[in-house]
Amino acid sequence: MQLLAYASAARQEDYAYHVEGIDSNDRLYGPDPDFLQELDNIASTCLSELLAAVAVLHNAKQNAQAIKMAHELLDIVLAHGDLTKCQSALAILVGFVKTYDPKTVASLRKLAESRRRTDGTAWECLLELL
């Protein structure tokens, strides 16, 4: 799951840390469209595989592990993902959480409403799912 967070960090235009006098990876690779596309492909594949793992756990009646994994994945998507690009994954995760952990829905709604006010419309897709 941490690969998703890394892909998001690597996609930033400017990295948070630099060594003076040394070109960092954001300067060497960041502007390269092939690099950005590869990061998107890695993140997409990783997200698909993790969603499949949640489904496997659920189908194996290992709901506690499936719910835990869905929550962790949802946290990563909300913290690091571009919500406008991962709507299908977001819909799957929110649907799963709504079904198996409905107590979380109020917290998610509160978070989405708060973030929508500060971060614009990207969070509206989450509100629509709730």
Short mmCIF file of N, CA and C in Angstrom, two decimals:
data_model
loop_
_atom_site.label_atom_id
_atom_site.label_comp_id
_atom_site.label_asym_id
_atom_site.label_seq_id
_atom_site.Cartn_x
_atom_site.Cartn_y
_atom_site.Cartn_z
N MET A 1 0.81 -1.19 0.00
CA MET A 1 0.00 0.00 0.00
C MET A 1 0.86 1.26 0.00
N GLN A 2 2.00 1.18 0.58
CA GLN A 2 2.85 2.37 0.65
C GLN A 2 3.37 2.78 -0.72
N LEU A 3 3.35 1.86 -1.68
CA LEU A 3 3.77 2.20 -3.03
C LEU A 3 2.86 3.28 -3.63
N LEU A 4 1.57 3.25 -3.27
CA LEU A 4 0.66 4.28 -3.74
C LEU A 4 1.06 5.65 -3.20
N ALA A 5 1.40 5.70 -1.92
CA ALA A 5 1.85 6.96 -1.33
C ALA A 5 3.15 7.43 -1.97
N TYR A 6 4.05 6.49 -2.23
CA TYR A 6 5.31 6.86 -2.88
C TYR A 6 5.06 7.42 -4.29
N ALA A 7 4.20 6.76 -5.05
CA ALA A 7 3.92 7.22 -6.41
C ALA A 7 3.36 8.64 -6.39
N SER A 8 2.53 8.92 -5.41
CA SER A 8 1.98 10.27 -5.28
C SER A 8 3.08 11.27 -4.96
N ALA A 9 3.95 10.91 -4.04
CA ALA A 9 5.05 11.81 -3.67
C ALA A 9 6.00 12.03 -4.85
N ALA A 10 6.27 10.98 -5.59
CA ALA A 10 7.19 11.09 -6.72
C ALA A 10 6.60 11.93 -7.86
N ARG A 11 5.28 12.07 -7.86
CA ARG A 11 4.60 12.82 -8.91
C ARG A 11 4.55 14.33 -8.63
N GLN A 12 4.99 14.74 -7.47
CA GLN A 12 4.97 16.17 -7.13
C GLN A 12 5.92 16.95 -8.04
N GLU A 13 5.53 18.17 -8.34
CA GLU A 13 6.40 19.01 -9.16
C GLU A 13 7.69 19.37 -8.44
N ASP A 14 7.60 19.60 -7.14
CA ASP A 14 8.77 19.93 -6.32
C ASP A 14 8.78 19.03 -5.10
N TYR A 15 9.88 18.33 -4.92
CA TYR A 15 10.01 17.48 -3.75
C TYR A 15 10.28 18.35 -2.52
N ALA A 16 9.93 17.84 -1.38
CA ALA A 16 10.05 18.61 -0.15
C ALA A 16 11.51 18.83 0.27
N TYR A 17 12.38 17.91 -0.07
CA TYR A 17 13.77 18.01 0.39
C TYR A 17 14.72 18.03 -0.80
N HIS A 18 15.75 18.83 -0.65
CA HIS A 18 16.79 18.94 -1.68
C HIS A 18 18.14 19.05 -1.01
N VAL A 19 19.15 18.61 -1.73
CA VAL A 19 20.53 18.81 -1.30
C VAL A 19 21.07 19.95 -2.16
N GLU A 20 21.57 20.97 -1.50
CA GLU A 20 22.04 22.14 -2.23
C GLU A 20 23.13 21.76 -3.23
N GLY A 21 22.96 22.26 -4.46
CA GLY A 21 23.95 22.00 -5.50
C GLY A 21 23.76 20.69 -6.24
N ILE A 22 22.79 19.89 -5.84
CA ILE A 22 22.54 18.59 -6.48
C ILE A 22 21.15 18.63 -7.11
N ASP A 23 21.06 18.21 -8.37
CA ASP A 23 19.74 18.10 -8.99
C ASP A 23 19.01 16.89 -8.41
N SER A 24 17.86 17.14 -7.83
CA SER A 24 17.05 16.07 -7.26
C SER A 24 16.25 15.38 -8.36
N ASN A 25 15.64 14.27 -8.00
CA ASN A 25 14.86 13.51 -8.97
C ASN A 25 13.71 14.33 -9.55
N ASP A 26 13.16 15.28 -8.78
CA ASP A 26 12.06 16.09 -9.32
C ASP A 26 12.55 16.96 -10.48
N ARG A 27 13.83 17.32 -10.47
CA ARG A 27 14.39 18.10 -11.58
C ARG A 27 14.86 17.18 -12.72
N LEU A 28 15.35 16.01 -12.37
CA LEU A 28 15.88 15.10 -13.38
C LEU A 28 14.77 14.36 -14.13
N TYR A 29 13.74 13.90 -13.39
CA TYR A 29 12.71 13.06 -14.00
C TYR A 29 11.32 13.68 -13.99
N GLY A 30 11.07 14.55 -13.01
CA GLY A 30 9.73 15.09 -12.79
C GLY A 30 9.02 15.64 -14.01
N PRO A 31 9.70 16.45 -14.83
CA PRO A 31 9.00 17.01 -15.98
C PRO A 31 8.80 16.02 -17.13
N ASP A 32 9.42 14.87 -17.08
CA ASP A 32 9.37 13.90 -18.18
C ASP A 32 7.99 13.23 -18.23
N PRO A 33 7.23 13.40 -19.31
CA PRO A 33 5.89 12.80 -19.40
C PRO A 33 5.92 11.27 -19.33
N ASP A 34 6.99 10.65 -19.81
CA ASP A 34 7.09 9.19 -19.73
C ASP A 34 7.21 8.74 -18.27
N PHE A 35 7.98 9.48 -17.50
CA PHE A 35 8.12 9.18 -16.07
C PHE A 35 6.78 9.31 -15.35
N LEU A 36 6.07 10.39 -15.62
CA LEU A 36 4.77 10.61 -14.99
C LEU A 36 3.77 9.54 -15.40
N GLN A 37 3.80 9.14 -16.67
CA GLN A 37 2.90 8.08 -17.13
C GLN A 37 3.23 6.76 -16.45
N GLU A 38 4.50 6.48 -16.30
CA GLU A 38 4.90 5.24 -15.62
C GLU A 38 4.45 5.23 -14.17
N LEU A 39 4.57 6.36 -13.50
CA LEU A 39 4.07 6.46 -12.12
C LEU A 39 2.56 6.20 -12.07
N ASP A 40 1.83 6.79 -13.02
CA ASP A 40 0.39 6.57 -13.08
C ASP A 40 0.07 5.09 -13.31
N ASN A 41 0.81 4.45 -14.20
CA ASN A 41 0.59 3.02 -14.48
C ASN A 41 0.87 2.16 -13.26
N ILE A 42 1.95 2.46 -12.56
CA ILE A 42 2.29 1.71 -11.35
C ILE A 42 1.20 1.88 -10.30
N ALA A 43 0.77 3.11 -10.08
CA ALA A 43 -0.27 3.37 -9.08
C ALA A 43 -1.57 2.69 -9.45
N SER A 44 -1.93 2.73 -10.72
CA SER A 44 -3.18 2.11 -11.17
C SER A 44 -3.14 0.59 -10.99
N THR A 45 -2.03 -0.02 -11.37
CA THR A 45 -1.88 -1.47 -11.21
C THR A 45 -1.91 -1.86 -9.74
N CYS A 46 -1.19 -1.11 -8.94
CA CYS A 46 -1.13 -1.38 -7.49
C CYS A 46 -2.52 -1.26 -6.88
N LEU A 47 -3.25 -0.22 -7.22
CA LEU A 47 -4.59 -0.02 -6.68
C LEU A 47 -5.52 -1.15 -7.11
N SER A 48 -5.44 -1.56 -8.36
CA SER A 48 -6.27 -2.68 -8.84
C SER A 48 -5.96 -3.97 -8.09
N GLU A 49 -4.70 -4.24 -7.89
CA GLU A 49 -4.30 -5.46 -7.17
C GLU A 49 -4.76 -5.43 -5.71
N LEU A 50 -4.67 -4.27 -5.09
CA LEU A 50 -5.11 -4.16 -3.69
C LEU A 50 -6.62 -4.29 -3.57
N LEU A 51 -7.36 -3.73 -4.51
CA LEU A 51 -8.81 -3.92 -4.51
C LEU A 51 -9.17 -5.39 -4.70
N ALA A 52 -8.43 -6.06 -5.56
CA ALA A 52 -8.65 -7.49 -5.76
C ALA A 52 -8.35 -8.27 -4.48
N ALA A 53 -7.34 -7.86 -3.74
CA ALA A 53 -7.00 -8.53 -2.48
C ALA A 53 -8.11 -8.35 -1.45
N VAL A 54 -8.71 -7.14 -1.41
CA VAL A 54 -9.85 -6.92 -0.52
C VAL A 54 -10.99 -7.87 -0.89
N ALA A 55 -11.25 -8.01 -2.18
CA ALA A 55 -12.32 -8.90 -2.64
C ALA A 55 -12.02 -10.36 -2.29
N VAL A 56 -10.77 -10.77 -2.44
CA VAL A 56 -10.39 -12.16 -2.09
C VAL A 56 -10.62 -12.41 -0.61
N LEU A 57 -10.21 -11.47 0.22
CA LEU A 57 -10.42 -11.62 1.66
C LEU A 57 -11.91 -11.69 1.99
N HIS A 58 -12.69 -10.83 1.35
CA HIS A 58 -14.13 -10.83 1.58
C HIS A 58 -14.76 -12.15 1.13
N ASN A 59 -14.39 -12.62 -0.04
CA ASN A 59 -14.94 -13.88 -0.56
C ASN A 59 -14.54 -15.08 0.28
N ALA A 60 -13.41 -14.98 0.96
CA ALA A 60 -12.94 -16.05 1.84
C ALA A 60 -13.53 -15.91 3.24
N LYS A 61 -14.50 -15.01 3.38
CA LYS A 61 -15.18 -14.78 4.66
C LYS A 61 -14.22 -14.29 5.74
N GLN A 62 -13.16 -13.63 5.32
CA GLN A 62 -12.22 -13.01 6.26
C GLN A 62 -12.54 -11.52 6.32
N ASN A 63 -13.77 -11.24 6.79
CA ASN A 63 -14.28 -9.87 6.73
C ASN A 63 -13.50 -8.90 7.60
N ALA A 64 -13.02 -9.33 8.74
CA ALA A 64 -12.26 -8.42 9.60
C ALA A 64 -11.01 -7.92 8.88
N GLN A 65 -10.30 -8.82 8.21
CA GLN A 65 -9.10 -8.42 7.47
C GLN A 65 -9.48 -7.58 6.25
N ALA A 66 -10.59 -7.95 5.59
CA ALA A 66 -11.02 -7.19 4.41
C ALA A 66 -11.40 -5.77 4.79
N ILE A 67 -12.12 -5.61 5.90
CA ILE A 67 -12.51 -4.28 6.35
C ILE A 67 -11.28 -3.46 6.73
N LYS A 68 -10.36 -4.07 7.44
CA LYS A 68 -9.13 -3.37 7.84
C LYS A 68 -8.35 -2.92 6.61
N MET A 69 -8.22 -3.80 5.64
CA MET A 69 -7.48 -3.47 4.43
C MET A 69 -8.21 -2.39 3.63
N ALA A 70 -9.53 -2.47 3.55
CA ALA A 70 -10.31 -1.45 2.83
C ALA A 70 -10.15 -0.09 3.49
N HIS A 71 -10.16 -0.06 4.82
CA HIS A 71 -9.96 1.20 5.54
C HIS A 71 -8.58 1.78 5.26
N GLU A 72 -7.56 0.94 5.33
CA GLU A 72 -6.19 1.42 5.09
C GLU A 72 -6.03 1.93 3.66
N LEU A 73 -6.61 1.21 2.73
CA LEU A 73 -6.52 1.62 1.34
C LEU A 73 -7.29 2.92 1.10
N LEU A 74 -8.46 3.02 1.69
CA LEU A 74 -9.25 4.25 1.58
C LEU A 74 -8.48 5.43 2.18
N ASP A 75 -7.83 5.23 3.31
CA ASP A 75 -7.02 6.29 3.92
C ASP A 75 -5.94 6.77 2.97
N ILE A 76 -5.26 5.83 2.32
CA ILE A 76 -4.18 6.19 1.40
C ILE A 76 -4.72 6.92 0.18
N VAL A 77 -5.84 6.44 -0.36
CA VAL A 77 -6.43 7.09 -1.52
C VAL A 77 -6.87 8.51 -1.16
N LEU A 78 -7.50 8.68 -0.01
CA LEU A 78 -7.95 10.01 0.39
C LEU A 78 -6.79 10.95 0.70
N ALA A 79 -5.73 10.42 1.29
CA ALA A 79 -4.60 11.26 1.67
C ALA A 79 -3.69 11.61 0.48
N HIS A 80 -3.54 10.67 -0.45
CA HIS A 80 -2.52 10.85 -1.49
C HIS A 80 -3.06 10.84 -2.91
N GLY A 81 -4.26 10.33 -3.11
CA GLY A 81 -4.75 10.14 -4.47
C GLY A 81 -5.39 11.38 -5.06
N ASP A 82 -5.46 11.39 -6.36
CA ASP A 82 -6.22 12.41 -7.08
C ASP A 82 -7.64 11.85 -7.18
N LEU A 83 -8.53 12.39 -6.37
CA LEU A 83 -9.88 11.83 -6.26
C LEU A 83 -10.64 11.92 -7.57
N THR A 84 -10.24 12.81 -8.45
CA THR A 84 -10.92 12.90 -9.74
C THR A 84 -10.49 11.80 -10.69
N LYS A 85 -9.34 11.16 -10.42
CA LYS A 85 -8.83 10.11 -11.31
C LYS A 85 -9.10 8.70 -10.79
N CYS A 86 -9.49 8.56 -9.54
CA CYS A 86 -9.67 7.22 -8.99
C CYS A 86 -11.09 7.02 -8.47
N GLN A 87 -12.06 7.53 -9.21
CA GLN A 87 -13.44 7.48 -8.76
C GLN A 87 -13.98 6.05 -8.67
N SER A 88 -13.60 5.18 -9.60
CA SER A 88 -14.14 3.81 -9.54
C SER A 88 -13.60 3.08 -8.31
N ALA A 89 -12.32 3.25 -8.01
CA ALA A 89 -11.75 2.62 -6.82
C ALA A 89 -12.38 3.21 -5.57
N LEU A 90 -12.56 4.52 -5.57
CA LEU A 90 -13.19 5.18 -4.44
C LEU A 90 -14.60 4.67 -4.23
N ALA A 91 -15.34 4.47 -5.32
CA ALA A 91 -16.71 3.95 -5.22
C ALA A 91 -16.73 2.55 -4.62
N ILE A 92 -15.80 1.71 -5.04
CA ILE A 92 -15.73 0.34 -4.50
C ILE A 92 -15.42 0.37 -3.01
N LEU A 93 -14.42 1.15 -2.62
CA LEU A 93 -14.03 1.22 -1.22
C LEU A 93 -15.12 1.82 -0.34
N VAL A 94 -15.72 2.90 -0.80
CA VAL A 94 -16.79 3.52 -0.02
C VAL A 94 -17.98 2.59 0.09
N GLY A 95 -18.32 1.91 -1.00
CA GLY A 95 -19.42 0.94 -0.95
C GLY A 95 -19.15 -0.17 0.04
N PHE A 96 -17.93 -0.66 0.06
CA PHE A 96 -17.55 -1.72 0.98
C PHE A 96 -17.64 -1.25 2.43
N VAL A 97 -17.10 -0.06 2.67
CA VAL A 97 -17.11 0.49 4.03
C VAL A 97 -18.54 0.79 4.48
N LYS A 98 -19.36 1.33 3.58
CA LYS A 98 -20.76 1.61 3.93
C LYS A 98 -21.50 0.33 4.31
N THR A 99 -21.21 -0.74 3.61
CA THR A 99 -21.89 -2.01 3.87
C THR A 99 -21.41 -2.67 5.15
N TYR A 100 -20.12 -2.70 5.37
CA TYR A 100 -19.56 -3.49 6.46
C TYR A 100 -19.12 -2.68 7.67
N ASP A 101 -19.07 -1.37 7.55
CA ASP A 101 -18.69 -0.53 8.68
C ASP A 101 -19.44 0.81 8.58
N PRO A 102 -20.77 0.77 8.70
CA PRO A 102 -21.57 1.98 8.49
C PRO A 102 -21.27 3.12 9.47
N LYS A 103 -20.67 2.80 10.62
CA LYS A 103 -20.33 3.85 11.58
C LYS A 103 -19.32 4.84 11.01
N THR A 104 -18.54 4.39 10.06
CA THR A 104 -17.49 5.22 9.47
C THR A 104 -18.06 6.27 8.52
N VAL A 105 -19.25 6.06 8.00
CA VAL A 105 -19.81 6.94 6.98
C VAL A 105 -19.93 8.37 7.49
N ALA A 106 -20.40 8.57 8.70
CA ALA A 106 -20.55 9.93 9.24
C ALA A 106 -19.20 10.63 9.31
N SER A 107 -18.16 9.91 9.72
CA SER A 107 -16.82 10.50 9.78
C SER A 107 -16.31 10.87 8.39
N LEU A 108 -16.55 9.99 7.43
CA LEU A 108 -16.13 10.27 6.06
C LEU A 108 -16.86 11.49 5.50
N ARG A 109 -18.15 11.58 5.78
CA ARG A 109 -18.93 12.72 5.30
C ARG A 109 -18.41 14.03 5.90
N LYS A 110 -18.12 13.99 7.19
CA LYS A 110 -17.60 15.18 7.87
C LYS A 110 -16.25 15.60 7.27
N LEU A 111 -15.37 14.62 7.04
CA LEU A 111 -14.07 14.89 6.43
C LEU A 111 -14.25 15.48 5.03
N ALA A 112 -15.10 14.87 4.22
CA ALA A 112 -15.29 15.33 2.85
C ALA A 112 -15.86 16.75 2.81
N GLU A 113 -16.81 17.05 3.70
CA GLU A 113 -17.38 18.39 3.73
C GLU A 113 -16.34 19.43 4.14
N SER A 114 -15.53 19.08 5.11
CA SER A 114 -14.47 19.98 5.57
C SER A 114 -13.44 20.22 4.46
N ARG A 115 -13.00 19.15 3.83
CA ARG A 115 -11.97 19.26 2.78
C ARG A 115 -12.51 19.94 1.53
N ARG A 116 -13.79 19.76 1.25
CA ARG A 116 -14.38 20.40 0.07
C ARG A 116 -14.30 21.92 0.22
N ARG A 117 -14.50 22.41 1.42
CA ARG A 117 -14.43 23.85 1.65
C ARG A 117 -13.02 24.40 1.43
N THR A 118 -12.01 23.61 1.76
CA THR A 118 -10.63 24.10 1.64
C THR A 118 -9.94 23.67 0.36
N ASP A 119 -10.29 22.49 -0.17
CA ASP A 119 -9.57 21.94 -1.33
C ASP A 119 -10.38 21.93 -2.62
N GLY A 120 -11.55 22.51 -2.62
CA GLY A 120 -12.32 22.60 -3.86
C GLY A 120 -13.19 21.39 -4.13
N THR A 121 -13.42 21.16 -5.39
CA THR A 121 -14.46 20.21 -5.81
C THR A 121 -14.02 18.76 -5.86
N ALA A 122 -12.75 18.47 -5.74
CA ALA A 122 -12.31 17.08 -5.83
C ALA A 122 -12.99 16.20 -4.78
N TRP A 123 -13.32 16.78 -3.65
CA TRP A 123 -13.93 15.99 -2.58
C TRP A 123 -15.43 15.79 -2.79
N GLU A 124 -16.02 16.50 -3.73
CA GLU A 124 -17.44 16.33 -3.99
C GLU A 124 -17.75 14.92 -4.48
N CYS A 125 -16.82 14.29 -5.18
CA CYS A 125 -17.06 12.92 -5.65
C CYS A 125 -17.22 11.96 -4.46
N LEU A 126 -16.50 12.21 -3.39
CA LEU A 126 -16.67 11.38 -2.19
C LEU A 126 -18.02 11.64 -1.56
N LEU A 127 -18.41 12.90 -1.48
CA LEU A 127 -19.71 13.24 -0.91
C LEU A 127 -20.85 12.60 -1.71
N GLU A 128 -20.72 12.56 -3.02
CA GLU A 128 -21.75 11.95 -3.85
C GLU A 128 -21.88 10.46 -3.57
N LEU A 129 -20.79 9.81 -3.22
CA LEU A 129 -20.81 8.38 -2.94
C LEU A 129 -21.39 8.06 -1.58
N LEU A 130 -21.33 9.03 -0.68
CA LEU A 130 -21.83 8.81 0.67
C LEU A 130 -23.32 9.05 0.72
#
